[in-house]
Coordinates of C-alpha atoms (C1' of nucleotides) in Angstrom, one line a residue:
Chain A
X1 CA -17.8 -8.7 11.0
X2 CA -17.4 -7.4 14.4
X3 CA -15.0 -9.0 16.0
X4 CA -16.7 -10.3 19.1
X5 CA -19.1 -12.1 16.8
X6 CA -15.7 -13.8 15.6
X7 CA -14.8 -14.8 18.5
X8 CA -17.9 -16.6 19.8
X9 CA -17.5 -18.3 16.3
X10 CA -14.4 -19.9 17.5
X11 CA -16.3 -21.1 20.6
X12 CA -18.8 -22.4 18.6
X13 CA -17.2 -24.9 15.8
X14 CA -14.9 -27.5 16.9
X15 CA -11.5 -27.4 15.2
X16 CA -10.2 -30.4 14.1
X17 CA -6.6 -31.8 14.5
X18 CA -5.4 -34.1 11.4
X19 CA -3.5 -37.6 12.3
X20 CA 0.3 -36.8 12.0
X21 CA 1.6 -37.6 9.1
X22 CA 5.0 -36.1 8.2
X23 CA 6.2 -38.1 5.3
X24 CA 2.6 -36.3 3.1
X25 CA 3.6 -32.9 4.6
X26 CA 7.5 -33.6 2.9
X27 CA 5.4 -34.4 -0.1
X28 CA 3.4 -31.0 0.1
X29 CA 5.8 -28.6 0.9
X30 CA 8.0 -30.2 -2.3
X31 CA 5.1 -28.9 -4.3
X32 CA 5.7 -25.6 -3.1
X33 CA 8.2 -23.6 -5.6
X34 CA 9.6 -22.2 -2.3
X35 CA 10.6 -25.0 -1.4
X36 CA 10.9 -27.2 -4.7
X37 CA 15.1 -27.1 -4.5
X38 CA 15.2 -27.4 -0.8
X39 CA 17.5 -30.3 0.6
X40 CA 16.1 -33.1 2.3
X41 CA 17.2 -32.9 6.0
X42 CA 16.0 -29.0 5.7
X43 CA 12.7 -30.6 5.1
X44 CA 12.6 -33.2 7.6
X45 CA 13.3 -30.1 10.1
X46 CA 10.5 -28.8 8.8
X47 CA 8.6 -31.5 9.1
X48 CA 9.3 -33.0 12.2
X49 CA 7.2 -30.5 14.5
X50 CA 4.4 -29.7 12.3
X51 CA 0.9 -30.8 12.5
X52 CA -2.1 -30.6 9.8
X53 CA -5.2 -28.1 10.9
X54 CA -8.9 -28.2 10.3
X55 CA -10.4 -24.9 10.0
X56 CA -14.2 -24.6 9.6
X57 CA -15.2 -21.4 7.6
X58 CA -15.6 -18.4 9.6
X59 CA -13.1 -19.7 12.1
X60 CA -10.3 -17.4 13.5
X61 CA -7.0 -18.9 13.0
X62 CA -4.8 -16.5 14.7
X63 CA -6.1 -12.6 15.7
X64 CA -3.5 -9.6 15.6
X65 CA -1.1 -9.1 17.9
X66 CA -1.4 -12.6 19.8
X67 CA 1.6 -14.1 20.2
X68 CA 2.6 -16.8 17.7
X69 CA 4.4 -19.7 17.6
X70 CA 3.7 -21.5 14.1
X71 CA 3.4 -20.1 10.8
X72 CA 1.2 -21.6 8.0
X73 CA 1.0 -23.1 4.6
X74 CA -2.6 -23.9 3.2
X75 CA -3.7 -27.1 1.7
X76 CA -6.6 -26.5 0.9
X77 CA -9.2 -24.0 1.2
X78 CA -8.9 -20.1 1.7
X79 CA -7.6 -17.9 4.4
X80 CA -7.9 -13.6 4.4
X81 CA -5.4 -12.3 6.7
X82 CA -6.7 -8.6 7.7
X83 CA -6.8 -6.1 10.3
X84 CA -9.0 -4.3 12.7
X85 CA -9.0 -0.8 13.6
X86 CA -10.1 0.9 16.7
X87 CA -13.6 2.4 15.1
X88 CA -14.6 -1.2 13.9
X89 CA -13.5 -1.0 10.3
X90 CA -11.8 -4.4 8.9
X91 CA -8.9 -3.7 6.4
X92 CA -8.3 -6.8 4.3
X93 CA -4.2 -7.1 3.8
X94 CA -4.9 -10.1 1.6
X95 CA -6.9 -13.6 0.7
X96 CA -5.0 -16.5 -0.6
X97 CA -5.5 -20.2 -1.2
X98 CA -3.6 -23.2 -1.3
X99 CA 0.4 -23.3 -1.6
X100 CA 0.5 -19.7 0.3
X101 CA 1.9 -19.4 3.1
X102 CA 1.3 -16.7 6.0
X103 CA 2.2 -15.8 9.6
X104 CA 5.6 -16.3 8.5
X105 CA 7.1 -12.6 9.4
X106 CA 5.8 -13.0 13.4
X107 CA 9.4 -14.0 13.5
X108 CA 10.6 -10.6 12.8
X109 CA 7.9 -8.9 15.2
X110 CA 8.6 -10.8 18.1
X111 CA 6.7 -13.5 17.4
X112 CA 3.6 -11.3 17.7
X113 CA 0.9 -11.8 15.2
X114 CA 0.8 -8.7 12.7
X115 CA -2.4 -9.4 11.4
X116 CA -5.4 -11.7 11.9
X117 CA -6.4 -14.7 10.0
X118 CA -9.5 -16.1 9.4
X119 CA -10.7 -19.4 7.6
X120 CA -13.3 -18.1 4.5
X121 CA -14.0 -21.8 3.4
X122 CA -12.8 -24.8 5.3
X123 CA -9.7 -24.9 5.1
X124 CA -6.6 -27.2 5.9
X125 CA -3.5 -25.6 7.1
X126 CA 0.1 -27.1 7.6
X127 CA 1.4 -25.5 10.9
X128 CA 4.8 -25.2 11.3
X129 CA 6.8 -23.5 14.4
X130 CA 8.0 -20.7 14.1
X131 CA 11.5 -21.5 15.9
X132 CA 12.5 -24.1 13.8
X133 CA 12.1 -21.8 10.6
X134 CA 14.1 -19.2 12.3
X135 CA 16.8 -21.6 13.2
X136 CA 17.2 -22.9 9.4
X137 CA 17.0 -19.4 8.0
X138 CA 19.9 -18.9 10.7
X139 CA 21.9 -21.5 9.4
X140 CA 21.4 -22.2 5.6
X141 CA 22.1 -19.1 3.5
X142 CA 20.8 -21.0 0.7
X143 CA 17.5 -21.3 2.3
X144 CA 17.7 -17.5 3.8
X145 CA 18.6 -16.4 0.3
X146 CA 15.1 -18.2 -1.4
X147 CA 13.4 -16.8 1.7
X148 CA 14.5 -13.5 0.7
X149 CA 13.6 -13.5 -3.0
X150 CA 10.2 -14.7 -1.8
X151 CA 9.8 -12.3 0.9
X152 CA 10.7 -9.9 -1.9
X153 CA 8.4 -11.1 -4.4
X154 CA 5.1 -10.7 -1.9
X155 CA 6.5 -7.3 -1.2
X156 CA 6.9 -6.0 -5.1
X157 CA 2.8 -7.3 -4.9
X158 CA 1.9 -5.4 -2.4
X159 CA 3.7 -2.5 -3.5
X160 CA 1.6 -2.7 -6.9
X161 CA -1.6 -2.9 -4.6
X162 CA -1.1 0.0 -3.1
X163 CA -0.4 1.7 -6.5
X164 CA -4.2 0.5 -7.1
X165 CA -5.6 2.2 -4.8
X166 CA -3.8 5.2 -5.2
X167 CA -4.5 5.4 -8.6
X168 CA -7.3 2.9 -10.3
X169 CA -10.6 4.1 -10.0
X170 CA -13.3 0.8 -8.5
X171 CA -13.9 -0.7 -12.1
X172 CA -10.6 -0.9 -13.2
X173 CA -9.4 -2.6 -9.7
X174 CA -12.0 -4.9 -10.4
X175 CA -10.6 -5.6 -13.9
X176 CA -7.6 -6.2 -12.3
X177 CA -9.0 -8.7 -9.8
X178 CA -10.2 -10.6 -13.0
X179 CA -7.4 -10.1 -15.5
X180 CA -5.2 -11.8 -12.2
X181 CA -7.4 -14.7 -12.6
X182 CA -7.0 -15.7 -15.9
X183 CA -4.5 -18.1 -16.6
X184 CA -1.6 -17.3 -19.2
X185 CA -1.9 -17.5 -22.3
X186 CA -5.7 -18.2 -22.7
X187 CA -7.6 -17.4 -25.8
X188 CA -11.1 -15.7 -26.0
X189 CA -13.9 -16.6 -24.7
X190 CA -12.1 -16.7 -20.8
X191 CA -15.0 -18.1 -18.7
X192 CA -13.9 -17.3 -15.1
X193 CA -15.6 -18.4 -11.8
X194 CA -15.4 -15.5 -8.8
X195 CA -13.3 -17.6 -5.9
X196 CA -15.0 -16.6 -3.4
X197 CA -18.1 -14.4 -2.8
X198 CA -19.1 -11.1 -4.2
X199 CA -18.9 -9.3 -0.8
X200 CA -15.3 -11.0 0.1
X201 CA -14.1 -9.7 -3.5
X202 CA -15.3 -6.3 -2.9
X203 CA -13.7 -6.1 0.5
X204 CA -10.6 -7.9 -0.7
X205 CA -10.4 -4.9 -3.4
X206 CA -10.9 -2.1 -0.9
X207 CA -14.4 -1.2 -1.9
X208 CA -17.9 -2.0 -0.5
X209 CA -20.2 -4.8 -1.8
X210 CA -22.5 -2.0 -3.6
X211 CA -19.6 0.0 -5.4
X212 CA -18.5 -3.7 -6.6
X213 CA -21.7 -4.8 -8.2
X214 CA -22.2 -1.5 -9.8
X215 CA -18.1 -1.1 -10.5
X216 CA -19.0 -4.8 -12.3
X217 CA -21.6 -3.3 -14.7
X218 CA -19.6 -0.2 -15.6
X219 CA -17.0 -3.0 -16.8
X220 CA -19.2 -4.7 -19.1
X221 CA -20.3 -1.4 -20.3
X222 CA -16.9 -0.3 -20.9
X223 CA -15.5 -3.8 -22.3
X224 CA -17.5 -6.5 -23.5
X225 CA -17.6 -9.2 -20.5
X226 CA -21.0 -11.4 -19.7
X227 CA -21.8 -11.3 -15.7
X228 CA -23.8 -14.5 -14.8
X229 CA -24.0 -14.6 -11.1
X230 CA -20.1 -15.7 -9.7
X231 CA -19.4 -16.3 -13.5
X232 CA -17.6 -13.8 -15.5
X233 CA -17.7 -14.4 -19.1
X234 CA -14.2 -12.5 -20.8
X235 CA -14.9 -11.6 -24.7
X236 CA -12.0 -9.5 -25.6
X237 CA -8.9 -9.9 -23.1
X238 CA -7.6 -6.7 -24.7
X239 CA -10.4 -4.7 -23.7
X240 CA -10.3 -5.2 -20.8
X241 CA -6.5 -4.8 -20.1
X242 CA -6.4 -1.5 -21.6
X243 CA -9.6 -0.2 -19.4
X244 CA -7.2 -1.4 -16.4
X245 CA -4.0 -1.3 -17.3
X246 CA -3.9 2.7 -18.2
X247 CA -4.3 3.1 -14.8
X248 CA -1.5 1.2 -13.6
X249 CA 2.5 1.4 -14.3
X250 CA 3.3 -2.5 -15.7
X251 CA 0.6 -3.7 -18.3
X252 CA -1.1 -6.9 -18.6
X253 CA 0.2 -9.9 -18.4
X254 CA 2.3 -8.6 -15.1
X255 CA 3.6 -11.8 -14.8
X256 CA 5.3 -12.2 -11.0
X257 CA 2.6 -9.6 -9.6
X258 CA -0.4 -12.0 -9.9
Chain B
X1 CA 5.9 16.2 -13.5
X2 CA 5.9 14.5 -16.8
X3 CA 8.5 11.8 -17.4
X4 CA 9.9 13.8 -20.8
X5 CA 10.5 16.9 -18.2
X6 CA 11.9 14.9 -15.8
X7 CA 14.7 13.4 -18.6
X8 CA 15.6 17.1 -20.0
X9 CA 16.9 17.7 -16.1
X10 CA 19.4 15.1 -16.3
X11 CA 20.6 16.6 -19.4
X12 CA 20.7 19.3 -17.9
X13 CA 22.0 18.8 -14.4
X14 CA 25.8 17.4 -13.9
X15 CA 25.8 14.4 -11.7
X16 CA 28.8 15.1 -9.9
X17 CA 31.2 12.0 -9.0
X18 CA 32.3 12.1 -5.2
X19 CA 36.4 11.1 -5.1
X20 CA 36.7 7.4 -3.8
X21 CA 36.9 6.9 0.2
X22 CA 36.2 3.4 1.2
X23 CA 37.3 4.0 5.0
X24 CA 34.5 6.9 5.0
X25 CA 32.0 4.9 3.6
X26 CA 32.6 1.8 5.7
X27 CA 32.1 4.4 8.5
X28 CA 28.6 5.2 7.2
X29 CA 27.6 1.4 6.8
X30 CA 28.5 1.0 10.2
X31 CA 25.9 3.8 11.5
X32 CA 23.2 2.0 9.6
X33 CA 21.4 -0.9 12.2
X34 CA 21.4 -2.7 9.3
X35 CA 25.3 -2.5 9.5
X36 CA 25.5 -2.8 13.2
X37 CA 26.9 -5.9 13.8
X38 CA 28.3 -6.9 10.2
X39 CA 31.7 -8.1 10.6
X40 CA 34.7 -6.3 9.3
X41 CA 35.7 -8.2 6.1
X42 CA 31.8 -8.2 4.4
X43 CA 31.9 -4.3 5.3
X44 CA 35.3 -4.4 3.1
X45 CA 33.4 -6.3 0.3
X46 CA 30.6 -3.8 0.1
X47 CA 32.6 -0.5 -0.6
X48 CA 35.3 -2.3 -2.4
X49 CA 33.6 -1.3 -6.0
X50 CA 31.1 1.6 -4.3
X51 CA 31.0 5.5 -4.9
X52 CA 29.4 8.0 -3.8
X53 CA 27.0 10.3 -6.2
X54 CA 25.3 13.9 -5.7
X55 CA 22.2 13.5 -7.3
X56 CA 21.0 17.6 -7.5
X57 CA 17.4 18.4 -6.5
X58 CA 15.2 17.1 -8.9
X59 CA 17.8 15.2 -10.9
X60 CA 16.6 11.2 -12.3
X61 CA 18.6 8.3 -10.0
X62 CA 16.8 5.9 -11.9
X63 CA 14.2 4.9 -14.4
X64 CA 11.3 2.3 -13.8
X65 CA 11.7 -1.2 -15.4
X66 CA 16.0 0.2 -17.0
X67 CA 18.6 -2.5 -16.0
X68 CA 20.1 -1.8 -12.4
X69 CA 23.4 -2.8 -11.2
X70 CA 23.7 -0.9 -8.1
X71 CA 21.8 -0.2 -4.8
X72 CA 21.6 2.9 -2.7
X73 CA 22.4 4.4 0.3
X74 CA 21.5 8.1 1.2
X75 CA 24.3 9.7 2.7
X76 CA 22.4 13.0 2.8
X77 CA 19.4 14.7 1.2
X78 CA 15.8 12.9 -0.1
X79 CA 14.7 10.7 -2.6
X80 CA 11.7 9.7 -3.8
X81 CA 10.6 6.2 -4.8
X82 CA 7.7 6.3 -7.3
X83 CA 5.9 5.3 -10.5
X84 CA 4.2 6.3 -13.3
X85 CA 1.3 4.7 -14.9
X86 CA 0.5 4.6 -18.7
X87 CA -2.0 7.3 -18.1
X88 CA 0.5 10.0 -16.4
X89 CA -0.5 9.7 -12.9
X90 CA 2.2 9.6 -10.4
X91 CA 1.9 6.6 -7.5
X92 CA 4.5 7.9 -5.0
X93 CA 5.7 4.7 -2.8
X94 CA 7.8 6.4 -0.5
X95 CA 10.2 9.0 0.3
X96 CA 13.2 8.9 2.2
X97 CA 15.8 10.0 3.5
X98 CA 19.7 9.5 5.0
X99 CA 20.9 6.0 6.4
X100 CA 17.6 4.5 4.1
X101 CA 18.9 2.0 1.3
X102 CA 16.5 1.8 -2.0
X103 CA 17.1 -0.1 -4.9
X104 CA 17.8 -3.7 -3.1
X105 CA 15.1 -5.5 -4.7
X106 CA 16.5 -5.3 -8.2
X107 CA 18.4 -9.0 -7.2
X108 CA 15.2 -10.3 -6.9
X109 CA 13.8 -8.5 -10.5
X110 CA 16.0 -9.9 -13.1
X111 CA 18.1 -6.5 -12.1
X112 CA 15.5 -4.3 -13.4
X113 CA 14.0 -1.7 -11.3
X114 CA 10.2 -1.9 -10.3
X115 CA 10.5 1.8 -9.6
X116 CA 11.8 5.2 -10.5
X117 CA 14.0 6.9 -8.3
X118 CA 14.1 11.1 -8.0
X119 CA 16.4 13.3 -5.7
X120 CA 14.1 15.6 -4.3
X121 CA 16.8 17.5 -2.2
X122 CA 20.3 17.5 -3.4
X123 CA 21.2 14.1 -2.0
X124 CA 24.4 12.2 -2.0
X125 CA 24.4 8.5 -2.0
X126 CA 26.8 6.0 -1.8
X127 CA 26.2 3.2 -5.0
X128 CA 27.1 -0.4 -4.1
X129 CA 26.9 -2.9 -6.8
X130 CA 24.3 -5.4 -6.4
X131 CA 26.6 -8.3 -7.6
X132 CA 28.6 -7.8 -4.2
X133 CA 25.4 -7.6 -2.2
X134 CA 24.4 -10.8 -3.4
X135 CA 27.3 -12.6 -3.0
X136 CA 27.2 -11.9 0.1
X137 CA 23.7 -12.4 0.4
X138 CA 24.4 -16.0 -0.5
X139 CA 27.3 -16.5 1.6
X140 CA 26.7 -15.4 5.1
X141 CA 23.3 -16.8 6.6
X142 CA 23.8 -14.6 9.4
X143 CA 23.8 -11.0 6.9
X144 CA 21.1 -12.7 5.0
X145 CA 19.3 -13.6 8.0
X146 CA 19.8 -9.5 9.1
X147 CA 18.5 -8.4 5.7
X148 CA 15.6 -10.8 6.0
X149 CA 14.5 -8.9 8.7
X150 CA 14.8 -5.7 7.5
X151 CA 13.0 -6.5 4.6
X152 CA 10.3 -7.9 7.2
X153 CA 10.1 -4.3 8.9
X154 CA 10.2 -2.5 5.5
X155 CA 7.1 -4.7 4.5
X156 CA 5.8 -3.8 7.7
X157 CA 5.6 -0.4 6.9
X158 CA 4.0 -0.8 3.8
X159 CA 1.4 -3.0 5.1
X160 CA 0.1 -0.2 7.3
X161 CA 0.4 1.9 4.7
X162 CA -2.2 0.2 2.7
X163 CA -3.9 0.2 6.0
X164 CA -4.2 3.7 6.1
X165 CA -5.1 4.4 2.5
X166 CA -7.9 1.6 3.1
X167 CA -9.9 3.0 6.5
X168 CA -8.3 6.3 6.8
X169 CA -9.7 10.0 6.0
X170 CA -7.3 12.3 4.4
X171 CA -7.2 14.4 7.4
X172 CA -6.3 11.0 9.7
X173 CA -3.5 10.5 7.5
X174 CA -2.1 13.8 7.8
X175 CA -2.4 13.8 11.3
X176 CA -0.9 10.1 11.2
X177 CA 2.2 11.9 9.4
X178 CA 2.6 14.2 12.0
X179 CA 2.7 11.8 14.2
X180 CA 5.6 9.6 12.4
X181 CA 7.6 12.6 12.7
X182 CA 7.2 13.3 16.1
X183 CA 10.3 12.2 18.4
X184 CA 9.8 9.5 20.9
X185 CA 8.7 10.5 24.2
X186 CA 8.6 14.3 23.1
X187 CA 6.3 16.6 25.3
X188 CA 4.0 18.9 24.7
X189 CA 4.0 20.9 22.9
X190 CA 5.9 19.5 20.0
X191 CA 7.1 21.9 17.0
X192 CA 7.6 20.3 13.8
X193 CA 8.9 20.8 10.4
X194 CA 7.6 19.3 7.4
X195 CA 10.2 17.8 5.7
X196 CA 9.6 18.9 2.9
X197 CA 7.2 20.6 0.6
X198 CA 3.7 20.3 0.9
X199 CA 3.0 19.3 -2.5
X200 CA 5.1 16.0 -2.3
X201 CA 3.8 15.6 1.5
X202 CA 0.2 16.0 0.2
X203 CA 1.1 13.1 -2.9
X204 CA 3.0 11.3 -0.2
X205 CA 0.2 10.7 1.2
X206 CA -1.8 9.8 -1.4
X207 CA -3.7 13.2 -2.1
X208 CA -4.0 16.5 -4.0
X209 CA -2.2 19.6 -2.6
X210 CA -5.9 21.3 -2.3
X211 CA -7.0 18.3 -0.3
X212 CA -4.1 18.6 1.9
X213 CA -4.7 22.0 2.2
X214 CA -8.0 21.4 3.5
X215 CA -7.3 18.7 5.5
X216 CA -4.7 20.1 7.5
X217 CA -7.3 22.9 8.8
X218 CA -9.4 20.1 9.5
X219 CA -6.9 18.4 11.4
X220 CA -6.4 21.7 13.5
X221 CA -10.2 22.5 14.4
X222 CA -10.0 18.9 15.7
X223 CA -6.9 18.7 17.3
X224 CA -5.5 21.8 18.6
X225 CA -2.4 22.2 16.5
X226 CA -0.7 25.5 14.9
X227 CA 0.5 25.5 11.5
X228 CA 2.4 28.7 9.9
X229 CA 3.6 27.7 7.4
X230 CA 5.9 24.4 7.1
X231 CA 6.1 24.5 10.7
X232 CA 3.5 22.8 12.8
X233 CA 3.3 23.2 16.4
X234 CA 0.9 20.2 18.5
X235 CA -0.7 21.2 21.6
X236 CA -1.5 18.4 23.0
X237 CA -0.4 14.7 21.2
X238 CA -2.5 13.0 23.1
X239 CA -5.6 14.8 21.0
X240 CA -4.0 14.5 17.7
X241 CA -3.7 10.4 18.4
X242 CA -6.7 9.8 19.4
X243 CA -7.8 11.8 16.1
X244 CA -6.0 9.5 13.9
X245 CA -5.2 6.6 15.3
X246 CA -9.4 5.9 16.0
X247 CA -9.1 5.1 12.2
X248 CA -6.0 2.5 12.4
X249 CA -5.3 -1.0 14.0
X250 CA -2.5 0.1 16.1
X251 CA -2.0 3.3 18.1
X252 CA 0.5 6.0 18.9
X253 CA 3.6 5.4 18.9
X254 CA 3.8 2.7 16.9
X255 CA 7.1 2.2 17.2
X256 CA 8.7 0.0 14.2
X257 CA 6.5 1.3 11.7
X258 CA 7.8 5.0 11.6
Chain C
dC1 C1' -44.5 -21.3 2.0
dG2 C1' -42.0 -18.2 4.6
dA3 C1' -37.3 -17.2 6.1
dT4 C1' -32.7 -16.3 5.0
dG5 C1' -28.6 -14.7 2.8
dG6 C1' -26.3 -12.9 -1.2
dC7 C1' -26.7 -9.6 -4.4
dT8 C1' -28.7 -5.6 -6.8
dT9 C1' -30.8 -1.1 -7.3
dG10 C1' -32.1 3.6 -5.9
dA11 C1' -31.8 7.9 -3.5
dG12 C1' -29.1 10.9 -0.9
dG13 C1' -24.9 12.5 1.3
dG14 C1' -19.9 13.0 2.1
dT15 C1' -15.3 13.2 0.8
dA16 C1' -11.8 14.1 -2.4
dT17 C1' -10.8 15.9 -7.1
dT18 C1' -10.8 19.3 -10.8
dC19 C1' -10.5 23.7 -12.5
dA20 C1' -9.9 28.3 -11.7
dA21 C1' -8.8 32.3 -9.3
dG22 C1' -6.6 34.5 -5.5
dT23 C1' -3.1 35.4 -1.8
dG24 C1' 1.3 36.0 0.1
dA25 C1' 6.3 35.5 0.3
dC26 C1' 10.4 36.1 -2.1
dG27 C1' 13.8 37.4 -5.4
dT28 C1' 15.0 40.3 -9.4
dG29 C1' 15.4 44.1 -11.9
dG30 C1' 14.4 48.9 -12.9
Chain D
dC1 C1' 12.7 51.3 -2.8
dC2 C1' 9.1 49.7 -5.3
dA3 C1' 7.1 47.1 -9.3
dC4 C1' 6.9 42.8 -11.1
dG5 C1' 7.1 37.9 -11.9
dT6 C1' 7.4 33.5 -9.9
dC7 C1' 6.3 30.0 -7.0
dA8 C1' 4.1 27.7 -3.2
dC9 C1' 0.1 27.5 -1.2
dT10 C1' -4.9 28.6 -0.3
dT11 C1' -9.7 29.1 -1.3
dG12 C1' -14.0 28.6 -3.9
dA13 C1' -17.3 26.4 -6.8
dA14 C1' -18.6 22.5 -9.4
dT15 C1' -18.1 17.8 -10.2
dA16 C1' -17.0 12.8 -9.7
dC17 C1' -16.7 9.0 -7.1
dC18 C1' -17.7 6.1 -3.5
dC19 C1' -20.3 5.3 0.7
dT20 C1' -24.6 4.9 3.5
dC21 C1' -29.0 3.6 4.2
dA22 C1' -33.0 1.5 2.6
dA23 C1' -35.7 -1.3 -0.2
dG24 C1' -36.2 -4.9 -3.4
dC25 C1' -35.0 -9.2 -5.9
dC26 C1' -34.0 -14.0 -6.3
dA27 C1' -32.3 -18.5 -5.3
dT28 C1' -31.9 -21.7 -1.6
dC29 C1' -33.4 -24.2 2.3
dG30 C1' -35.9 -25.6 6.1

DNA sequence: CGATGGCTTGAGGGTATTCAAGTGACGTGG
DNA sequence: CCACGTCACTTGAATACCCTCAAGCCATCG
């Protein structure tokens, strides 16, 4: 979408502040492996200056290179952070639902967005400043050293994503996509629902809505799965791993990369 | 090159052990900016149990997924980071070269490596064991807080990386390359090596040696640029940005992301 | 019932890859 | 000094893959 057509989008729908209520964002953030082990007052810091957000799909929630001053953790809903180049083409960096967090590195670029983000569904965002978690990471090494690991863990991710693309054809990406959303351990039949919409999946994966839907079909061809609109039917969870997984250098299940 | 080949050539190549010198190497920390301001006693800590290795041209550092208990920094030379999928492609992640640390993320892996590492030029690099890094890591906010950030910068990088590989042509990406190594504030015209060969340039970037081939004469009917062999002379930057960077979301010189 | 939006399908085109052959620089050995 | 082999690179032709553009389908909704 271009991105004047955003714009007047966030002229158009209202966004909507949520009554303060610190003691339930305490509650959410402990629900949050990052910060499952994280002491009390840390949390209260945390806490004290944030504030709950609305966002209406379609709405912008922060655009690239703006400055920022919060970062944010989604309750609900989904949010594709993505970029814009000068000839009009939209590169999606990623698209991630509740219990993920984003805008967090502004810190380290001058507290200039990187990125945009954009609401896909509505969507409710905790938004935290910015200083605040640069003053705890300045203070508690405990809390700089979890910050690390999971600053490390999105990296080894989207280090595997661009092994995708430099080396998995459009089906087997799109195997990927799926084998990433089944949950461990599940026997055959896997009956999985797309989590957002065709055209936001093929975009997500680096591929245009047409070379998705046909990608789709060379899949079932190639390895037993049932398509039924947004619902993907999984036969034989070994099939399809080893149509994707030759492509790619860890083999399914790849545990921390989903 | 196949992985068996590349095992036969650290049979056959002697690593060669570099005599201890903590003093020198504390010296090389400090030129790193990620070393800038560390203070004296954590500097100690670091190349208390380091070496220093030659790895020769072509020789294994280490193997994708082995145990790791050290972390690298290239004194001289290049190394490339890569892997290798179950099909025998080659996903190249990066190359690089002195004052560039690889191998740090192995803390935050179980130690295990998430990639293979190759000396493509005989390289010497100092080997700090990631115990001590961290320790410290744990201990002083203030170096964690430092390394946060220059994981930030190195995520950066790869971000726009997957950028490029998303919206870009090949020849944009060459061009793009040749921009990276282009010194600041450098006028025209601009003579350039290429680091190194143009078969690892071309899978640097993501594509065949023909394709770079062709792309590179593509860039120069477009842009006004020389080649003769691995040198590169640009006529006028100005052209050559407005080439590649049409096809990105931030333009020449991006300055962090080189 | 017609309009809309999400998705699919078809035809054609462009870009990168594959396979194969050729060029040119360089070093070695006769 | 030249013939030869090697290696890095280039070039050409054929192919694969994905994209673009256009039309069509189908469910949903006013």
């Amino acid at each position: 979408m271009p991105i004047l057509t955003q714009i007047t989008k966030i002229i158009d729908i209202p966004m909507l502040h949520v009554p303060r209520n610190n003691s339930s964002y305490k509650n959410e953030l402990k629900q949050i492996p990052l910060f499952h082990k994280l002491e009390d007052n840390i949390l209260d810091r945390l806490t004290e200056n944030s504030f709950s957000k609305i966002f209406p799909k379609g709405q912008i929630i922060y655009l690239h290179e703006e400055t920022s001053e919060y970062f944010y953790i989604i309750k609900s809903g989904w949010v594709k952070i993505f970029r814009e180049t000068f000839d009009g083409q939209e590169a999606i960096i990623d698209i991630i639902n509740d219990g993920h967090i984003f805008g967090e590195t502004h810190i380290f670029h001058n507290y200039a967005n990187n990125a945009s983000a954009m609401a896909i569904e509505n969507s409710e965002v905790i938004t935290i400043p910015l200083k605040i978690l640069s003053n705890i990471l300045n203070e508690s090494s405990h809390f700089a050293y979890e910050w690390l690991k999971f600053t490390n863990m999105k990296q080894a991710k989207q280090e595997m994503e661009l092994e995708h693309h430099l080396v998995q054809t459009a089906p087997q990406r799109i195997g990927c996509f799926l084998l990433r959303l089944c949950p461990l351990n599940a026997n055959n039949p896997i009956i999985l629902n797309l989590p957002y919409d065709k055209n936001l999946v093929a975009s997500r994966l680096g591929m245009k809505a047409e070379t998705f839907s046909r990608g789709l079909h060379k899949l079932k061809e190639g390895t037993n799965i049932d398509i039924k609109g947004s619902t993907i039917t999984i036969h034989d969870i070994n099939s399809l791993s080893s149509f994707c997984c030759s492509g790619c250098s860890s083999s399914y299940p790849c545990q921390d990369l989903k």
